[in-house]
PDB file of C-alpha atoms in Angstrom:
ATOM      1  CA  MET C 231      90.572 107.910  70.820  1.00 64.00           C
ATOM      2  CA  ASN C 232      86.852 108.487  71.050  1.00 82.00           C
ATOM      3  CA  THR C 233      85.598 111.968  71.576  1.00 92.00           C
ATOM      4  CA  VAL C 234      82.210 112.877  72.971  1.00 91.00           C
ATOM      5  CA  LYS C 235      81.062 113.822  69.514  1.00 92.00           C
ATOM      6  CA  SER C 236      82.138 110.511  67.918  1.00 93.00           C
ATOM      7  CA  PHE C 237      80.625 108.569  70.836  1.00 93.00           C
ATOM      8  CA  TRP C 238      77.177 110.093  70.278  1.00 93.00           C
ATOM      9  CA  ALA C 239      77.496 109.803  66.517  1.00 94.00           C
ATOM     10  CA  GLY C 240      78.207 106.071  66.897  1.00 94.00           C
ATOM     11  CA  TRP C 241      75.303 105.457  69.242  1.00 95.00           C
ATOM     12  CA  GLY C 242      73.009 107.598  67.101  1.00 96.00           C
ATOM     13  CA  SER C 243      73.850 105.669  63.944  1.00 96.00           C
ATOM     14  CA  LEU C 244      73.442 102.365  65.809  1.00 96.00           C
ATOM     15  CA  CYS C 245      69.989 103.365  67.093  1.00 97.00           C
ATOM     16  CA  LEU C 246      68.997 104.645  63.652  1.00 96.00           C
ATOM     17  CA  ALA C 247      70.085 101.367  62.027  1.00 97.00           C
ATOM     18  CA  GLY C 248      68.187  99.354  64.667  1.00 97.00           C
ATOM     19  CA  ALA C 249      65.027 101.416  64.184  1.00 97.00           C
ATOM     20  CA  GLY C 250      65.271 101.025  60.400  1.00 97.00           C
ATOM     21  CA  ALA C 251      65.748  97.255  60.694  1.00 97.00           C
ATOM     22  CA  TYR C 252      62.781  97.036  63.094  1.00 97.00           C
ATOM     23  CA  TYR C 253      60.586  99.060  60.728  1.00 97.00           C
ATOM     24  CA  PHE C 254      61.349  96.941  57.681  1.00 97.00           C
ATOM     25  CA  ALA C 255      61.124  93.641  59.598  1.00 97.00           C
ATOM     26  CA  LYS C 256      57.747  94.652  61.017  1.00 96.00           C
ATOM     27  CA  LYS C 257      56.551  95.638  57.551  1.00 96.00           C
ATOM     28  CA  SER C 258      57.653  92.279  56.132  1.00 96.00           C
ATOM     29  CA  ILE C 259      56.056  90.304  58.968  1.00 96.00           C
ATOM     30  CA  ASN C 260      52.758  92.158  58.581  1.00 96.00           C
ATOM     31  CA  ALA C 261      52.778  91.524  54.818  1.00 96.00           C
ATOM     32  CA  ASP C 262      53.377  87.800  55.419  1.00 96.00           C
ATOM     33  CA  ARG C 263      50.540  87.685  57.951  1.00 96.00           C
ATOM     34  CA  ALA C 264      48.171  89.470  55.575  1.00 96.00           C
ATOM     35  CA  ALA C 265      49.062  87.091  52.734  1.00 96.00           C
ATOM     36  CA  ARG C 266      48.549  84.056  54.987  1.00 96.00           C
ATOM     37  CA  LEU C 267      45.216  85.427  56.222  1.00 96.00           C
ATOM     38  CA  GLU C 268      44.063  86.083  52.661  1.00 96.00           C
ATOM     39  CA  GLU C 269      45.083  82.568  51.613  1.00 96.00           C
ATOM     40  CA  THR C 270      43.206  81.078  54.574  1.00 95.00           C
ATOM     41  CA  ARG C 271      40.098  83.113  53.746  1.00 96.00           C
ATOM     42  CA  ARG C 272      40.284  82.104  50.087  1.00 96.00           C
ATOM     43  CA  LYS C 273      40.687  78.432  51.030  1.00 95.00           C
ATOM     44  CA  LYS C 274      37.767  78.593  53.489  1.00 94.00           C
ATOM     45  CA  GLN C 275      35.592  80.318  50.904  1.00 93.00           C
ATOM     46  CA  MET C 276      36.438  77.619  48.352  1.00 92.00           C
ATOM     47  CA  ILE C 277      35.610  74.854  50.842  1.00 91.00           C
ATOM     48  CA  ASP C 278      32.329  76.565  51.748  1.00 90.00           C
ATOM     49  CA  SER C 279      31.404  76.990  48.095  1.00 89.00           C
ATOM     50  CA  LEU C 280      32.112  73.309  47.449  1.00 88.00           C
ATOM     51  CA  GLU C 281      30.176  72.311  50.538  1.00 85.00           C
ATOM     52  CA  TYR C 282      27.131  74.432  49.753  1.00 83.00           C
ATOM     53  CA  SER C 283      27.226  74.286  45.975  1.00 79.00           C
ATOM     54  CA  SER C 284      24.025  73.926  43.986  1.00 69.00           C
ATOM     55  CA  ASN C 285      25.064  70.795  42.071  1.00 59.00           C
ATOM     56  CA  VAL C 286      24.657  68.606  45.164  1.00 54.00           C
ATOM     57  CA  PRO C 287      21.216  66.932  45.266  1.00 55.00           C
ATOM     58  CA  SER C 288      18.913  68.496  47.837  1.00 55.00           C
ATOM     59  CA  ARG C 289      17.690  65.115  49.087  1.00 57.00           C
ATOM     60  CA  PRO C 290      19.871  62.054  49.454  1.00 57.00           C
ATOM     61  CA  LEU C 291      19.449  59.312  46.921  1.00 57.00           C
ATOM     62  CA  SER C 292      18.236  55.911  48.052  1.00 56.00           C
ATOM     63  CA  ALA C 293      20.818  53.376  49.187  1.00 51.00           C
ATOM     64  CA  SER C 294      19.821  50.921  46.465  1.00 53.00           C
ATOM     65  CA  THR C 295      20.536  53.558  43.790  1.00 54.00           C
ATOM     66  CA  MET C 296      23.907  54.261  45.326  1.00 54.00           C
ATOM     67  CA  GLY C 297      24.745  50.547  45.430  1.00 54.00           C
ATOM     68  CA  GLY C 298      24.373  50.128  49.184  1.00 55.00           C
ATOM     69  CA  THR C 299      22.386  47.620  51.198  1.00 56.00           C
ATOM     70  CA  THR C 300      19.284  48.346  53.208  1.00 57.00           C
ATOM     71  CA  ASN C 301      17.878  46.803  56.330  1.00 61.00           C
ATOM     72  CA  GLY C 302      14.235  45.780  56.725  1.00 60.00           C
ATOM     73  CA  ASN C 303      12.717  49.249  57.132  1.00 64.00           C
ATOM     74  CA  GLY C 304      14.323  50.743  53.989  1.00 60.00           C
ATOM     75  CA  THR C 305      17.074  52.717  55.699  1.00 61.00           C
ATOM     76  CA  PRO C 306      20.677  51.952  54.812  1.00 60.00           C
ATOM     77  CA  ALA C 307      22.419  49.379  56.977  1.00 62.00           C
ATOM     78  CA  ARG C 308      24.882  50.939  59.416  1.00 62.00           C
ATOM     79  CA  THR C 309      28.221  49.195  59.372  1.00 67.00           C
ATOM     80  CA  ASP C 310      30.465  51.787  60.963  1.00 69.00           C
ATOM     81  CA  THR C 311      30.321  52.798  64.606  1.00 66.00           C
ATOM     82  CA  ALA C 312      31.865  56.245  64.259  1.00 69.00           C
ATOM     83  CA  GLY C 313      29.971  58.823  66.271  1.00 69.00           C
ATOM     84  CA  SER C 314      28.121  56.244  68.343  1.00 73.00           C
ATOM     85  CA  PRO C 315      29.846  55.840  71.727  1.00 70.00           C
ATOM     86  CA  SER C 316      27.537  53.036  72.848  1.00 70.00           C
ATOM     87  CA  GLN C 317      28.578  50.923  69.856  1.00 70.00           C
ATOM     88  CA  GLU C 318      32.231  51.926  70.092  1.00 70.00           C
ATOM     89  CA  ALA C 319      32.488  50.888  73.747  1.00 67.00           C
ATOM     90  CA  SER C 320      31.524  47.305  73.015  1.00 66.00           C
ATOM     91  CA  SER C 321      34.355  46.912  70.506  1.00 65.00           C
ATOM     92  CA  ASP C 322      37.249  47.991  72.738  1.00 60.00           C
ATOM     93  CA  PRO C 323      40.409  46.851  70.942  1.00 62.00           C
ATOM     94  CA  ALA C 324      42.274  45.561  73.992  1.00 58.00           C
ATOM     95  CA  PRO C 325      40.445  45.463  77.306  1.00 56.00           C
ATOM     96  CA  THR C 326      42.890  44.401  80.009  1.00 59.00           C
ATOM     97  CA  ARG C 327      40.560  43.654  82.913  1.00 60.00           C
ATOM     98  CA  HIS C 328      37.141  42.076  83.326  1.00 62.00           C
ATOM     99  CA  ALA C 329      34.205  43.989  84.708  1.00 67.00           C
ATOM    100  CA  PRO C 330      33.922  43.704  88.503  1.00 65.00           C
ATOM    101  CA  ALA C 331      31.365  41.141  89.663  1.00 71.00           C
ATOM    102  CA  THR C 332      30.497  42.589  93.082  1.00 76.00           C
ATOM    103  CA  GLU C 333      30.225  46.058  94.504  1.00 71.00           C
ATOM    104  CA  GLY C 334      33.248  45.424  96.730  1.00 69.00           C
ATOM    105  CA  GLN C 335      35.369  44.610  93.702  1.00 69.00           C
ATOM    106  CA  GLN C 336      34.069  47.710  91.954  1.00 66.00           C
ATOM    107  CA  VAL C 337      35.316  49.934  94.812  1.00 61.00           C
ATOM    108  CA  VAL C 338      38.775  48.315  94.886  1.00 64.00           C
ATOM    109  CA  GLU C 339      39.059  47.870  91.094  1.00 65.00           C
ATOM    110  CA  LYS C 340      41.457  50.214  89.319  1.00 67.00           C
ATOM    111  CA  SER C 341      40.890  51.414  85.786  1.00 70.00           C
ATOM    112  CA  LYS C 342      42.619  49.529  83.002  1.00 70.00           C
ATOM    113  CA  TYR C 343      44.995  52.463  82.550  1.00 76.00           C
ATOM    114  CA  GLU C 344      46.212  52.554  86.158  1.00 76.00           C
ATOM    115  CA  SER C 345      49.121  50.476  87.345  1.00 75.00           C
ATOM    116  CA  SER C 346      48.291  47.674  89.739  1.00 72.00           C
ATOM    117  CA  THR C 347      51.367  48.570  91.839  1.00 76.00           C
ATOM    118  CA  PRO C 348      52.155  52.181  92.774  1.00 77.00           C
ATOM    119  CA  TYR C 349      55.456  53.709  91.630  1.00 82.00           C
ATOM    120  CA  ARG C 350      58.179  53.688  94.267  1.00 83.00           C
ATOM    121  CA  SER C 351      61.312  55.713  93.604  1.00 82.00           C
ATOM    122  CA  PRO C 352      64.607  53.862  94.087  1.00 80.00           C
ATOM    123  CA  LYS C 353      66.213  54.562  97.454  1.00 81.00           C
ATOM    124  CA  GLY C 354      69.837  55.350  97.973  1.00 78.00           C
ATOM    125  CA  ASP C 355      72.546  57.444  96.362  1.00 76.00           C
ATOM    126  CA  ARG C 356      72.085  57.639  92.584  1.00 72.00           C
ATOM    127  CA  PHE C 357      75.245  59.626  91.961  1.00 74.00           C
ATOM    128  CA  SER C 358      77.823  57.076  93.059  1.00 60.00           C
TER     129      SER C 358
END
């Protein structure tokens, strides 16, 4: 049978064990965070040093030296459209609708991502 003394001794040891576990878990978590932060800093520093290293030429070489083609004014020909929204828009991979011809069509026209028919939930008892 538990006495008052054994009751408090049990709860005291339980609280002490919980506090000790919390302390060591917190210490371990903080060490892991510090190691991860240090690794991230080291990686970022390495990337920055590679990006801003002194062995990279200060001015870009000509396209003909690099093996590229040039257009009429001596600048390299641009074949990719990355970073140019006006060029990217003209090469839409799968347009589903044509551009509206009149202003009335433009008002009624839905975007190509909208459904032409609105969603209607099924009526009736779904549990039977």
